[in-house]
């Protein structure tokens, strides 16, 4: 080593380094000796970008420069890269900065999709040395965001680190966990998924506004039902099949689809009531139920007007007597005109609707319309209050 103390003329620094490496590694016998003190390793990484967040496969891909090894899903090529130098400074501090695109596992919580927030950890752990020999700690700053480029779908809200220890076989191992908190930018999914589901849910009760004679009740309700089946398949395609918590959007879509299917059944039943023959008697319980619904819901049903049948001769007699100030004996207090040779007819323009199967069907539709609107509006309010954390 003494021959290297003075630089020979014409010999550069690189040549001296090559000579030193040759003498240390090839001409000396060195053994691996553990240091007498515990080796402290500081861990940090520089986050460059977030490439993809695969919710269905529950994986997170990011581009970073790492200062140690990471437990990865695919491989450790970036860590074993031989072209990355290991630098040693004048005080003996060793640093390794391997770059790469790392794909790590991340358990996704899709219960509030597409207004969800994901927290993805990155674990750094020493598997070969226990805390008696080496310990890990987060460097300050633990995550460098100086060159970070924002992602179009996910917003990086917060990054932090946590140091812990794992005990296994009477040994304790140090672990540093870096956490990335990501919030989805929900504008795209809100316009292309949530808005269609919400608008179409309001179309389901409108089947009960269609007239029975139009012939469009069944076709309309089946069209809405098939549209919901398509929407449910689109929502389910982007969600993981092994998620611990179900998606509230998927549950909401499935519930409204079920209600849409129920509306088809109720529309068919309403048509069967409307087209029943008039000679078929109405059960007393169904008549009472219709009157009860009519009194509670008070739907605005078209009332049948009874024509005012009055004989022209009796009309002239009544007018002549009224001009003389005499009371017409043919007019009763209840508004019914009677003559010895003429039948009783109702003169009031707003008489009570006659209890027929058509009347029962209209009451049935009016009640179903209010019931479905109440259920669907309640489901919409519960969905948005839950996913937006308003409750």
mmCIF file of C-alpha atoms in Angstrom:
data_model
loop_
_atom_site.group_PDB
_atom_site.id
_atom_site.type_symbol
_atom_site.label_atom_id
_atom_site.label_comp_id
_atom_site.label_asym_id
_atom_site.label_seq_id
_atom_site.Cartn_x
_atom_site.Cartn_y
_atom_site.Cartn_z
ATOM 1 C CA UNK A 1 0.000 0.000 0.000
ATOM 2 C CA UNK A 2 2.985 2.227 0.494
ATOM 3 C CA UNK A 3 3.612 2.276 -3.224
ATOM 4 C CA UNK A 4 0.278 4.020 -3.675
ATOM 5 C CA UNK A 5 0.965 6.812 -1.195
ATOM 6 C CA UNK A 6 2.541 8.985 -3.826
ATOM 7 C CA UNK A 7 1.211 9.340 -7.304
ATOM 8 C CA UNK A 8 3.661 8.466 -10.032
ATOM 9 C CA UNK A 9 4.087 10.934 -12.879
ATOM 10 C CA UNK A 10 1.525 10.414 -15.615
ATOM 11 C CA UNK A 11 -0.633 8.115 -13.483
ATOM 12 C CA UNK A 12 -4.262 9.258 -13.120
ATOM 13 C CA UNK A 13 -6.721 8.793 -10.239
ATOM 14 C CA UNK A 14 -8.555 6.047 -12.131
ATOM 15 C CA UNK A 15 -5.369 4.039 -12.526
ATOM 16 C CA UNK A 16 -4.649 4.299 -8.808
ATOM 17 C CA UNK A 17 -8.194 3.132 -8.023
ATOM 18 C CA UNK A 18 -7.760 0.111 -10.259
ATOM 19 C CA UNK A 19 -4.473 -0.770 -8.575
ATOM 20 C CA UNK A 20 -6.014 -0.404 -5.099
ATOM 21 C CA UNK A 21 -8.996 -2.604 -6.036
ATOM 22 C CA UNK A 22 -6.655 -5.255 -7.419
ATOM 23 C CA UNK A 23 -4.511 -5.354 -4.296
ATOM 24 C CA UNK A 24 -7.476 -5.429 -1.889
ATOM 25 C CA UNK A 25 -9.541 -8.063 -3.642
ATOM 26 C CA UNK A 26 -7.047 -10.258 -5.436
ATOM 27 C CA UNK A 27 -3.842 -10.204 -3.373
ATOM 28 C CA UNK A 28 -5.272 -10.276 0.142
ATOM 29 C CA UNK A 29 -7.240 -12.862 2.042
ATOM 30 C CA UNK A 30 -10.302 -11.241 3.565
ATOM 31 C CA UNK A 31 -12.992 -12.903 5.639
ATOM 32 C CA UNK A 32 -16.526 -11.673 6.257
ATOM 33 C CA UNK A 33 -16.591 -10.298 9.780
ATOM 34 C CA UNK A 34 -19.695 -8.807 11.381
ATOM 35 C CA UNK A 35 -19.110 -5.350 12.863
ATOM 36 C CA UNK A 36 -18.981 -5.191 16.642
ATOM 37 C CA UNK A 37 -21.714 -2.563 16.736
ATOM 38 C CA UNK A 38 -25.241 -2.651 15.353
ATOM 39 C CA UNK A 39 -25.332 -1.373 11.803
ATOM 40 C CA UNK A 40 -27.877 1.378 11.233
ATOM 41 C CA UNK A 41 -29.454 1.488 7.765
ATOM 42 C CA UNK A 42 -31.485 4.518 6.705
ATOM 43 C CA UNK A 43 -34.165 3.877 4.106
ATOM 44 C CA UNK A 44 -35.851 6.387 1.803
ATOM 45 C CA UNK A 45 -37.127 6.559 -1.746
ATOM 46 C CA UNK A 46 -37.773 9.196 -4.352
ATOM 47 C CA UNK A 47 -41.202 8.861 -5.913
ATOM 48 C CA UNK A 48 -41.189 9.851 -9.580
ATOM 49 C CA UNK A 49 -44.714 8.925 -10.694
ATOM 50 C CA UNK A 50 -47.661 6.616 -10.110
ATOM 51 C CA UNK A 51 -48.118 4.588 -13.258
ATOM 52 C CA UNK A 52 -51.200 2.455 -12.723
ATOM 53 C CA UNK A 53 -53.486 1.481 -9.864
ATOM 54 C CA UNK A 54 -54.964 -1.881 -10.805
ATOM 55 C CA UNK A 55 -58.049 -2.102 -8.610
ATOM 56 C CA UNK A 56 -59.239 -5.396 -10.053
ATOM 57 C CA UNK A 57 -55.897 -7.195 -9.430
ATOM 58 C CA UNK A 58 -55.134 -5.046 -6.355
ATOM 59 C CA UNK A 59 -51.695 -3.907 -7.473
ATOM 60 C CA UNK A 60 -49.926 -0.559 -7.513
ATOM 61 C CA UNK A 61 -47.262 0.318 -10.059
ATOM 62 C CA UNK A 62 -44.980 3.252 -9.416
ATOM 63 C CA UNK A 63 -41.711 4.673 -10.759
ATOM 64 C CA UNK A 64 -39.239 5.427 -7.974
ATOM 65 C CA UNK A 65 -35.629 5.545 -6.935
ATOM 66 C CA UNK A 66 -35.181 3.265 -3.942
ATOM 67 C CA UNK A 67 -32.469 3.305 -1.304
ATOM 68 C CA UNK A 68 -32.805 -0.322 -0.282
ATOM 69 C CA UNK A 69 -34.699 -3.530 -1.159
ATOM 70 C CA UNK A 70 -38.507 -3.879 -1.422
ATOM 71 C CA UNK A 71 -40.701 -6.948 -1.239
ATOM 72 C CA UNK A 72 -42.045 -7.064 -4.762
ATOM 73 C CA UNK A 73 -44.682 -8.991 -6.633
ATOM 74 C CA UNK A 74 -42.922 -9.580 -9.937
ATOM 75 C CA UNK A 75 -39.110 -9.601 -9.553
ATOM 76 C CA UNK A 76 -36.112 -7.888 -8.026
ATOM 77 C CA UNK A 77 -34.360 -6.855 -11.215
ATOM 78 C CA UNK A 78 -34.017 -3.231 -10.183
ATOM 79 C CA UNK A 79 -32.449 -4.227 -6.871
ATOM 80 C CA UNK A 80 -29.966 -6.655 -8.445
ATOM 81 C CA UNK A 81 -29.016 -4.251 -11.210
ATOM 82 C CA UNK A 82 -25.246 -4.561 -11.507
ATOM 83 C CA UNK A 83 -24.898 -1.243 -13.301
ATOM 84 C CA UNK A 84 -26.056 0.711 -10.239
ATOM 85 C CA UNK A 85 -22.960 1.782 -8.273
ATOM 86 C CA UNK A 86 -22.557 1.505 -4.529
ATOM 87 C CA UNK A 87 -21.076 4.738 -3.273
ATOM 88 C CA UNK A 88 -18.920 5.114 -0.176
ATOM 89 C CA UNK A 89 -18.150 8.563 1.230
ATOM 90 C CA UNK A 90 -15.198 9.699 3.334
ATOM 91 C CA UNK A 91 -16.821 8.744 6.630
ATOM 92 C CA UNK A 92 -17.637 5.215 5.503
ATOM 93 C CA UNK A 93 -21.322 5.755 4.733
ATOM 94 C CA UNK A 94 -22.498 3.399 1.971
ATOM 95 C CA UNK A 95 -25.456 4.333 -0.267
ATOM 96 C CA UNK A 96 -27.301 2.381 -2.955
ATOM 97 C CA UNK A 97 -29.942 4.028 -5.164
ATOM 98 C CA UNK A 98 -31.457 1.524 -7.611
ATOM 99 C CA UNK A 99 -34.217 2.993 -9.828
ATOM 100 C CA UNK A 100 -37.043 0.954 -11.292
ATOM 101 C CA UNK A 101 -40.756 0.462 -11.853
ATOM 102 C CA UNK A 102 -42.035 -1.510 -8.889
ATOM 103 C CA UNK A 103 -45.316 -3.388 -8.827
ATOM 104 C CA UNK A 104 -46.403 -4.128 -5.267
ATOM 105 C CA UNK A 105 -49.509 -5.649 -3.757
ATOM 106 C CA UNK A 106 -52.081 -3.239 -2.340
ATOM 107 C CA UNK A 107 -55.346 -4.309 -0.748
ATOM 108 C CA UNK A 108 -58.049 -2.099 -2.235
ATOM 109 C CA UNK A 109 -61.146 -0.896 -0.398
ATOM 110 C CA UNK A 110 -63.769 -0.382 -3.113
ATOM 111 C CA UNK A 111 -66.772 0.104 -0.830
ATOM 112 C CA UNK A 112 -67.008 3.801 -1.774
ATOM 113 C CA UNK A 113 -66.092 3.426 -5.439
ATOM 114 C CA UNK A 114 -65.722 5.748 -7.358
ATOM 115 C CA UNK A 115 -65.260 8.169 -4.445
ATOM 116 C CA UNK A 116 -62.743 5.881 -2.741
ATOM 117 C CA UNK A 117 -59.412 6.552 -1.052
ATOM 118 C CA UNK A 118 -56.688 3.883 -1.077
ATOM 119 C CA UNK A 119 -53.738 3.492 1.275
ATOM 120 C CA UNK A 120 -50.936 1.392 -0.248
ATOM 121 C CA UNK A 121 -47.936 0.325 1.851
ATOM 122 C CA UNK A 122 -44.360 -0.440 0.793
ATOM 123 C CA UNK A 123 -42.554 -2.720 3.259
ATOM 124 C CA UNK A 124 -38.765 -2.614 3.610
ATOM 125 C CA UNK A 125 -37.374 -5.350 5.841
ATOM 126 C CA UNK A 126 -34.106 -7.105 6.595
ATOM 127 C CA UNK A 127 -34.577 -10.867 6.263
ATOM 128 C CA UNK A 128 -30.949 -11.828 6.865
ATOM 129 C CA UNK A 129 -30.018 -9.817 9.941
ATOM 130 C CA UNK A 130 -31.881 -9.373 13.190
ATOM 131 C CA UNK A 131 -31.963 -6.189 15.248
ATOM 132 C CA UNK A 132 -28.909 -7.413 17.164
ATOM 133 C CA UNK A 133 -26.913 -7.004 13.980
ATOM 134 C CA UNK A 134 -28.746 -4.416 11.894
ATOM 135 C CA UNK A 135 -31.645 -2.044 12.369
ATOM 136 C CA UNK A 136 -33.651 -0.015 9.892
ATOM 137 C CA UNK A 137 -34.905 3.534 10.134
ATOM 138 C CA UNK A 138 -36.576 6.055 7.865
ATOM 139 C CA UNK A 139 -34.332 8.747 6.492
ATOM 140 C CA UNK A 140 -35.414 12.375 6.735
ATOM 141 C CA UNK A 141 -37.170 13.106 4.424
ATOM 142 C CA UNK A 142 -38.388 9.545 4.005
ATOM 143 C CA UNK A 143 -40.175 10.241 0.683
ATOM 144 C CA UNK A 144 -38.786 12.742 -1.800
ATOM 145 C CA UNK A 145 -41.510 14.280 -4.018
ATOM 146 C CA UNK A 146 -39.293 16.818 -5.715
ATOM 147 C CA UNK A 147 -39.609 15.177 -9.139
ATOM 148 C CA UNK A 148 -43.056 13.667 -8.697
ATOM 149 C CA UNK A 149 -45.458 13.917 -11.654
ATOM 150 C CA UNK A 150 -49.179 13.794 -10.772
ATOM 151 C CA UNK A 151 -51.352 10.987 -12.042
ATOM 152 C CA UNK A 152 -54.448 11.689 -14.157
ATOM 153 C CA UNK A 153 -56.767 9.336 -12.248
ATOM 154 C CA UNK A 154 -55.346 9.393 -8.708
ATOM 155 C CA UNK A 155 -54.404 12.279 -6.464
ATOM 156 C CA UNK A 156 -51.536 11.736 -4.017
ATOM 157 C CA UNK A 157 -52.817 13.172 -0.749
ATOM 158 C CA UNK A 158 -50.312 12.080 1.866
ATOM 159 C CA UNK A 159 -47.122 10.059 2.377
ATOM 160 C CA UNK A 160 -45.648 8.884 5.666
ATOM 161 C CA UNK A 161 -43.494 6.141 7.139
ATOM 162 C CA UNK A 162 -43.642 3.862 10.170
ATOM 163 C CA UNK A 163 -40.936 1.758 11.815
ATOM 164 C CA UNK A 164 -41.841 -1.527 13.483
ATOM 165 C CA UNK A 165 -40.351 -4.861 14.519
ATOM 166 C CA UNK A 166 -41.351 -8.411 13.683
ATOM 167 C CA UNK A 167 -40.541 -11.276 16.052
ATOM 168 C CA UNK A 168 -39.925 -14.697 14.588
ATOM 169 C CA UNK A 169 -38.113 -17.687 16.145
ATOM 170 C CA UNK A 170 -36.782 -15.659 19.066
ATOM 171 C CA UNK A 171 -35.352 -13.080 16.700
ATOM 172 C CA UNK A 172 -36.529 -9.555 16.068
ATOM 173 C CA UNK A 173 -36.350 -8.019 12.624
ATOM 174 C CA UNK A 174 -36.698 -4.332 11.783
ATOM 175 C CA UNK A 175 -39.183 -3.146 9.185
ATOM 176 C CA UNK A 176 -39.895 0.249 7.682
ATOM 177 C CA UNK A 177 -43.268 0.763 5.989
ATOM 178 C CA UNK A 178 -43.960 3.646 3.646
ATOM 179 C CA UNK A 179 -47.608 4.559 3.085
ATOM 180 C CA UNK A 180 -49.101 6.300 0.042
ATOM 181 C CA UNK A 181 -52.613 7.719 0.426
ATOM 182 C CA UNK A 182 -54.314 8.034 -2.952
ATOM 183 C CA UNK A 183 -57.721 9.536 -3.687
ATOM 184 C CA UNK A 184 -59.488 8.768 -6.938
ATOM 185 C CA UNK A 185 -60.401 11.640 -9.236
ATOM 186 C CA UNK A 186 -64.079 10.783 -9.539
ATOM 187 C CA UNK A 187 -65.215 13.135 -12.309
ATOM 188 C CA UNK A 188 -64.896 10.557 -15.106
ATOM 189 C CA UNK A 189 -66.647 7.758 -13.236
ATOM 190 C CA UNK A 190 -69.266 10.151 -11.893
ATOM 191 C CA UNK A 191 -70.293 11.282 -15.384
ATOM 192 C CA UNK A 192 -70.048 7.887 -17.092
ATOM 193 C CA UNK A 193 -71.243 5.561 -14.358
ATOM 194 C CA UNK A 194 -72.917 7.176 -11.334
ATOM 195 C CA UNK A 195 -75.001 9.692 -13.301
ATOM 196 C CA UNK A 196 -76.538 7.110 -15.717
ATOM 197 C CA UNK A 197 -77.377 4.757 -12.854
ATOM 198 C CA UNK A 198 -79.025 7.560 -10.869
ATOM 199 C CA UNK A 199 -81.000 8.959 -13.804
ATOM 200 C CA UNK A 200 -82.220 5.553 -14.929
ATOM 201 C CA UNK A 201 -83.316 4.693 -11.413
ATOM 202 C CA UNK A 202 -85.769 7.622 -11.597
ATOM 203 C CA UNK A 203 -87.246 6.193 -14.804
ATOM 204 C CA UNK A 204 -88.447 3.004 -13.119
ATOM 205 C CA UNK A 205 -91.557 4.435 -11.357
ATOM 206 C CA UNK A 206 -92.712 6.236 -14.509
ATOM 207 C CA UNK A 207 -94.108 2.992 -15.892
ATOM 208 C CA UNK A 208 -97.116 3.498 -13.614
ATOM 209 C CA UNK A 209 -97.933 6.804 -15.358
ATOM 210 C CA UNK A 210 -98.504 5.126 -18.723
ATOM 211 C CA UNK A 211 -102.154 4.489 -19.624
ATOM 212 C CA UNK A 212 -103.290 0.891 -19.569
ATOM 213 C CA UNK A 213 -104.634 1.069 -23.111
ATOM 214 C CA UNK A 214 -101.399 2.401 -24.614
ATOM 215 C CA UNK A 215 -99.738 -1.011 -24.817
ATOM 216 C CA UNK A 216 -96.358 0.410 -23.727
ATOM 217 C CA UNK A 217 -96.226 -0.556 -20.067
ATOM 218 C CA UNK A 218 -94.476 -3.909 -20.451
ATOM 219 C CA UNK A 219 -92.117 -2.748 -23.206
ATOM 220 C CA UNK A 220 -91.043 0.324 -21.252
ATOM 221 C CA UNK A 221 -90.419 -1.544 -17.998
ATOM 222 C CA UNK A 222 -88.454 -4.319 -19.762
ATOM 223 C CA UNK A 223 -86.271 -1.738 -21.531
ATOM 224 C CA UNK A 224 -85.357 -0.085 -18.224
ATOM 225 C CA UNK A 225 -84.645 -3.486 -16.670
ATOM 226 C CA UNK A 226 -82.306 -4.552 -19.501
ATOM 227 C CA UNK A 227 -80.477 -1.212 -19.318
ATOM 228 C CA UNK A 228 -79.817 -1.826 -15.636
ATOM 229 C CA UNK A 229 -78.449 -5.276 -16.366
ATOM 230 C CA UNK A 230 -75.934 -3.705 -18.758
ATOM 231 C CA UNK A 231 -74.974 -1.016 -16.222
ATOM 232 C CA UNK A 232 -74.467 -3.604 -13.500
ATOM 233 C CA UNK A 233 -72.112 -5.597 -15.741
ATOM 234 C CA UNK A 234 -70.103 -2.436 -16.505
ATOM 235 C CA UNK A 235 -69.781 -1.580 -12.809
ATOM 236 C CA UNK A 236 -68.794 -5.135 -11.856
ATOM 237 C CA UNK A 237 -66.140 -5.337 -14.587
ATOM 238 C CA UNK A 238 -63.912 -2.775 -12.885
ATOM 239 C CA UNK A 239 -64.151 -4.126 -9.352
ATOM 240 C CA UNK A 240 -62.066 -6.901 -7.757
ATOM 241 C CA UNK A 241 -63.831 -10.199 -7.279
ATOM 242 C CA UNK A 242 -62.037 -10.887 -3.988
ATOM 243 C CA UNK A 243 -62.765 -7.585 -2.231
ATOM 244 C CA UNK A 244 -63.569 -7.888 1.464
ATOM 245 C CA UNK A 245 -66.173 -5.098 1.320
ATOM 246 C CA UNK A 246 -68.701 -4.895 -1.522
ATOM 247 C CA UNK A 247 -69.049 -1.744 -3.574
ATOM 248 C CA UNK A 248 -71.939 0.481 -2.530
ATOM 249 C CA UNK A 249 -72.424 1.481 -6.164
ATOM 250 C CA UNK A 250 -72.746 -2.168 -7.134
ATOM 251 C CA UNK A 251 -75.216 -2.778 -4.314
ATOM 252 C CA UNK A 252 -77.196 0.319 -5.284
ATOM 253 C CA UNK A 253 -77.339 -0.753 -8.929
ATOM 254 C CA UNK A 254 -78.356 -4.289 -7.995
ATOM 255 C CA UNK A 255 -81.073 -3.005 -5.661
ATOM 256 C CA UNK A 256 -82.547 -0.671 -8.282
ATOM 257 C CA UNK A 257 -82.346 -3.450 -10.862
ATOM 258 C CA UNK A 258 -84.338 -5.654 -8.491
ATOM 259 C CA UNK A 259 -86.909 -2.893 -8.051
ATOM 260 C CA UNK A 260 -87.068 -2.502 -11.830
ATOM 261 C CA UNK A 261 -87.797 -6.214 -12.149
ATOM 262 C CA UNK A 262 -90.479 -5.871 -9.483
ATOM 263 C CA UNK A 263 -92.025 -2.998 -11.442
ATOM 264 C CA UNK A 264 -92.396 -5.317 -14.436
ATOM 265 C CA UNK A 265 -94.331 -7.802 -12.299
ATOM 266 C CA UNK A 266 -96.513 -5.056 -10.821
ATOM 267 C CA UNK A 267 -97.188 -3.552 -14.258
ATOM 268 C CA UNK A 268 -98.341 -6.957 -15.534
ATOM 269 C CA UNK A 269 -100.570 -7.375 -12.485
ATOM 270 C CA UNK A 270 -102.030 -3.895 -13.021
ATOM 271 C CA UNK A 271 -102.858 -4.724 -16.644
ATOM 272 C CA UNK A 272 -104.519 -7.961 -15.585
ATOM 273 C CA UNK A 273 -106.712 -6.009 -13.130
ATOM 274 C CA UNK A 274 -107.605 -3.366 -15.680
ATOM 275 C CA UNK A 275 -108.715 -5.847 -18.346
ATOM 276 C CA UNK A 276 -110.812 -8.094 -16.118
ATOM 277 C CA UNK A 277 -114.413 -8.437 -17.319
ATOM 278 C CA UNK A 278 -116.967 -6.204 -15.646
ATOM 279 C CA UNK A 279 -119.210 -9.097 -14.674
ATOM 280 C CA UNK A 280 -116.433 -10.527 -12.499
ATOM 281 C CA UNK A 281 -117.181 -9.335 -8.958
ATOM 282 C CA UNK A 282 -114.685 -7.227 -7.043
ATOM 283 C CA UNK A 283 -113.772 -8.847 -3.701
ATOM 284 C CA UNK A 284 -114.826 -6.750 -0.703
ATOM 285 C CA UNK A 285 -111.291 -6.669 0.676
ATOM 286 C CA UNK A 286 -109.941 -5.277 -2.601
ATOM 287 C CA UNK A 287 -112.627 -2.604 -2.670
ATOM 288 C CA UNK A 288 -111.855 -1.619 0.916
ATOM 289 C CA UNK A 289 -108.138 -1.575 0.180
ATOM 290 C CA UNK A 290 -108.662 0.689 -2.831
ATOM 291 C CA UNK A 291 -110.752 3.110 -0.783
ATOM 292 C CA UNK A 292 -108.096 3.060 1.972
ATOM 293 C CA UNK A 293 -105.311 3.820 -0.500
ATOM 294 C CA UNK A 294 -107.440 6.516 -2.061
ATOM 295 C CA UNK A 295 -107.990 8.165 1.307
ATOM 296 C CA UNK A 296 -104.321 7.958 2.367
ATOM 297 C CA UNK A 297 -102.432 8.636 -0.854
ATOM 298 C CA UNK A 298 -105.151 10.825 -2.352
ATOM 299 C CA UNK A 299 -104.079 10.330 -5.959
ATOM 300 C CA UNK A 300 -105.562 12.653 -8.557
ATOM 301 C CA UNK A 301 -107.628 10.211 -10.559
ATOM 302 C CA UNK A 302 -109.809 11.274 -13.466
ATOM 303 C CA UNK A 303 -113.347 11.318 -12.157
ATOM 304 C CA UNK A 304 -116.181 10.169 -14.315
ATOM 305 C CA UNK A 305 -118.748 12.856 -15.106
ATOM 306 C CA UNK A 306 -122.369 11.720 -15.004
ATOM 307 C CA UNK A 307 -124.332 13.477 -17.751
ATOM 308 C CA UNK A 308 -127.153 15.696 -16.663
ATOM 309 C CA UNK A 309 -130.289 14.243 -18.163
ATOM 310 C CA UNK A 310 -133.180 16.732 -18.009
ATOM 311 C CA UNK A 311 -136.315 16.731 -20.126
ATOM 312 C CA UNK A 312 -136.715 19.918 -22.218
ATOM 313 C CA UNK A 313 -140.340 20.259 -21.105
ATOM 314 C CA UNK A 314 -139.414 19.967 -17.427
ATOM 315 C CA UNK A 315 -136.626 22.460 -18.004
ATOM 316 C CA UNK A 316 -139.140 25.041 -19.247
ATOM 317 C CA UNK A 317 -141.532 24.302 -16.383
ATOM 318 C CA UNK A 318 -138.751 24.630 -13.836
ATOM 319 C CA UNK A 319 -137.584 27.926 -15.268
ATOM 320 C CA UNK A 320 -141.168 29.291 -15.304
ATOM 321 C CA UNK A 321 -141.719 28.325 -11.686
ATOM 322 C CA UNK A 322 -138.384 29.732 -10.622
ATOM 323 C CA UNK A 323 -139.297 33.035 -12.253
ATOM 324 C CA UNK A 324 -142.532 33.101 -10.208
ATOM 325 C CA UNK A 325 -140.513 32.440 -7.051
ATOM 326 C CA UNK A 326 -142.034 29.020 -6.514
ATOM 327 C CA UNK A 327 -139.956 26.072 -5.372
ATOM 328 C CA UNK A 328 -139.573 23.297 -7.892
ATOM 329 C CA UNK A 329 -140.985 20.120 -6.349
ATOM 330 C CA UNK A 330 -139.010 17.988 -8.796
ATOM 331 C CA UNK A 331 -135.648 18.979 -7.360
ATOM 332 C CA UNK A 332 -134.531 17.341 -4.145
ATOM 333 C CA UNK A 333 -131.930 18.609 -1.690
ATOM 334 C CA UNK A 334 -129.357 16.060 -2.807
ATOM 335 C CA UNK A 335 -129.258 17.389 -6.338
ATOM 336 C CA UNK A 336 -131.374 14.606 -7.912
ATOM 337 C CA UNK A 337 -134.242 15.574 -10.241
ATOM 338 C CA UNK A 338 -137.236 13.271 -10.316
ATOM 339 C CA UNK A 339 -140.390 13.234 -12.379
ATOM 340 C CA UNK A 340 -143.282 10.814 -12.356
ATOM 341 C CA UNK A 341 -142.306 9.383 -15.734
ATOM 342 C CA UNK A 342 -138.525 10.012 -15.839
ATOM 343 C CA UNK A 343 -135.686 8.043 -14.157
ATOM 344 C CA UNK A 344 -133.495 9.550 -11.421
ATOM 345 C CA UNK A 345 -130.336 11.223 -12.752
ATOM 346 C CA UNK A 346 -127.473 12.899 -10.928
ATOM 347 C CA UNK A 347 -127.002 16.579 -11.653
ATOM 348 C CA UNK A 348 -123.785 17.052 -9.679
ATOM 349 C CA UNK A 349 -120.705 17.291 -11.896
ATOM 350 C CA UNK A 350 -118.279 15.715 -9.346
ATOM 351 C CA UNK A 351 -119.832 12.441 -8.339
ATOM 352 C CA UNK A 352 -117.841 9.599 -6.775
ATOM 353 C CA UNK A 353 -116.112 7.214 -9.190
ATOM 354 C CA UNK A 354 -117.938 3.958 -9.659
ATOM 355 C CA UNK A 355 -116.056 0.986 -8.193
ATOM 356 C CA UNK A 356 -114.912 -0.915 -11.290
ATOM 357 C CA UNK A 357 -111.829 -2.967 -12.185
ATOM 358 C CA UNK A 358 -110.488 0.005 -14.164
ATOM 359 C CA UNK A 359 -110.820 2.211 -11.101
ATOM 360 C CA UNK A 360 -108.989 -0.379 -8.958
ATOM 361 C CA UNK A 361 -106.163 -0.575 -11.527
ATOM 362 C CA UNK A 362 -105.746 3.208 -11.548
ATOM 363 C CA UNK A 363 -105.586 3.314 -7.750
ATOM 364 C CA UNK A 364 -103.067 0.465 -7.873
ATOM 365 C CA UNK A 365 -100.834 2.405 -10.291
ATOM 366 C CA UNK A 366 -101.103 5.627 -8.287
ATOM 367 C CA UNK A 367 -100.018 3.873 -5.110
ATOM 368 C CA UNK A 368 -97.168 2.003 -6.884
ATOM 369 C CA UNK A 369 -95.893 5.265 -8.389
ATOM 370 C CA UNK A 370 -95.590 6.920 -4.966
ATOM 371 C CA UNK A 371 -94.123 3.816 -3.340
ATOM 372 C CA UNK A 372 -91.376 3.341 -5.958
ATOM 373 C CA UNK A 373 -90.439 7.018 -5.980
ATOM 374 C CA UNK A 374 -90.098 6.978 -2.193
ATOM 375 C CA UNK A 375 -87.927 3.842 -2.186
ATOM 376 C CA UNK A 376 -85.660 4.980 -5.015
ATOM 377 C CA UNK A 377 -85.171 8.503 -3.670
ATOM 378 C CA UNK A 378 -84.338 7.032 -0.261
ATOM 379 C CA UNK A 379 -81.788 4.685 -1.852
ATOM 380 C CA UNK A 380 -80.178 7.551 -3.808
ATOM 381 C CA UNK A 381 -79.930 9.728 -0.701
ATOM 382 C CA UNK A 382 -78.449 6.887 1.366
ATOM 383 C CA UNK A 383 -75.888 6.091 -1.355
ATOM 384 C CA UNK A 384 -74.577 9.645 -1.743
ATOM 385 C CA UNK A 385 -74.600 10.384 1.975
ATOM 386 C CA UNK A 386 -72.506 7.260 2.597
ATOM 387 C CA UNK A 387 -69.942 7.509 -0.207
ATOM 388 C CA UNK A 388 -69.403 11.235 0.321
ATOM 389 C CA UNK A 389 -68.916 10.760 4.089
ATOM 390 C CA UNK A 390 -71.826 13.057 4.935
ATOM 391 C CA UNK A 391 -73.193 10.731 7.622
#
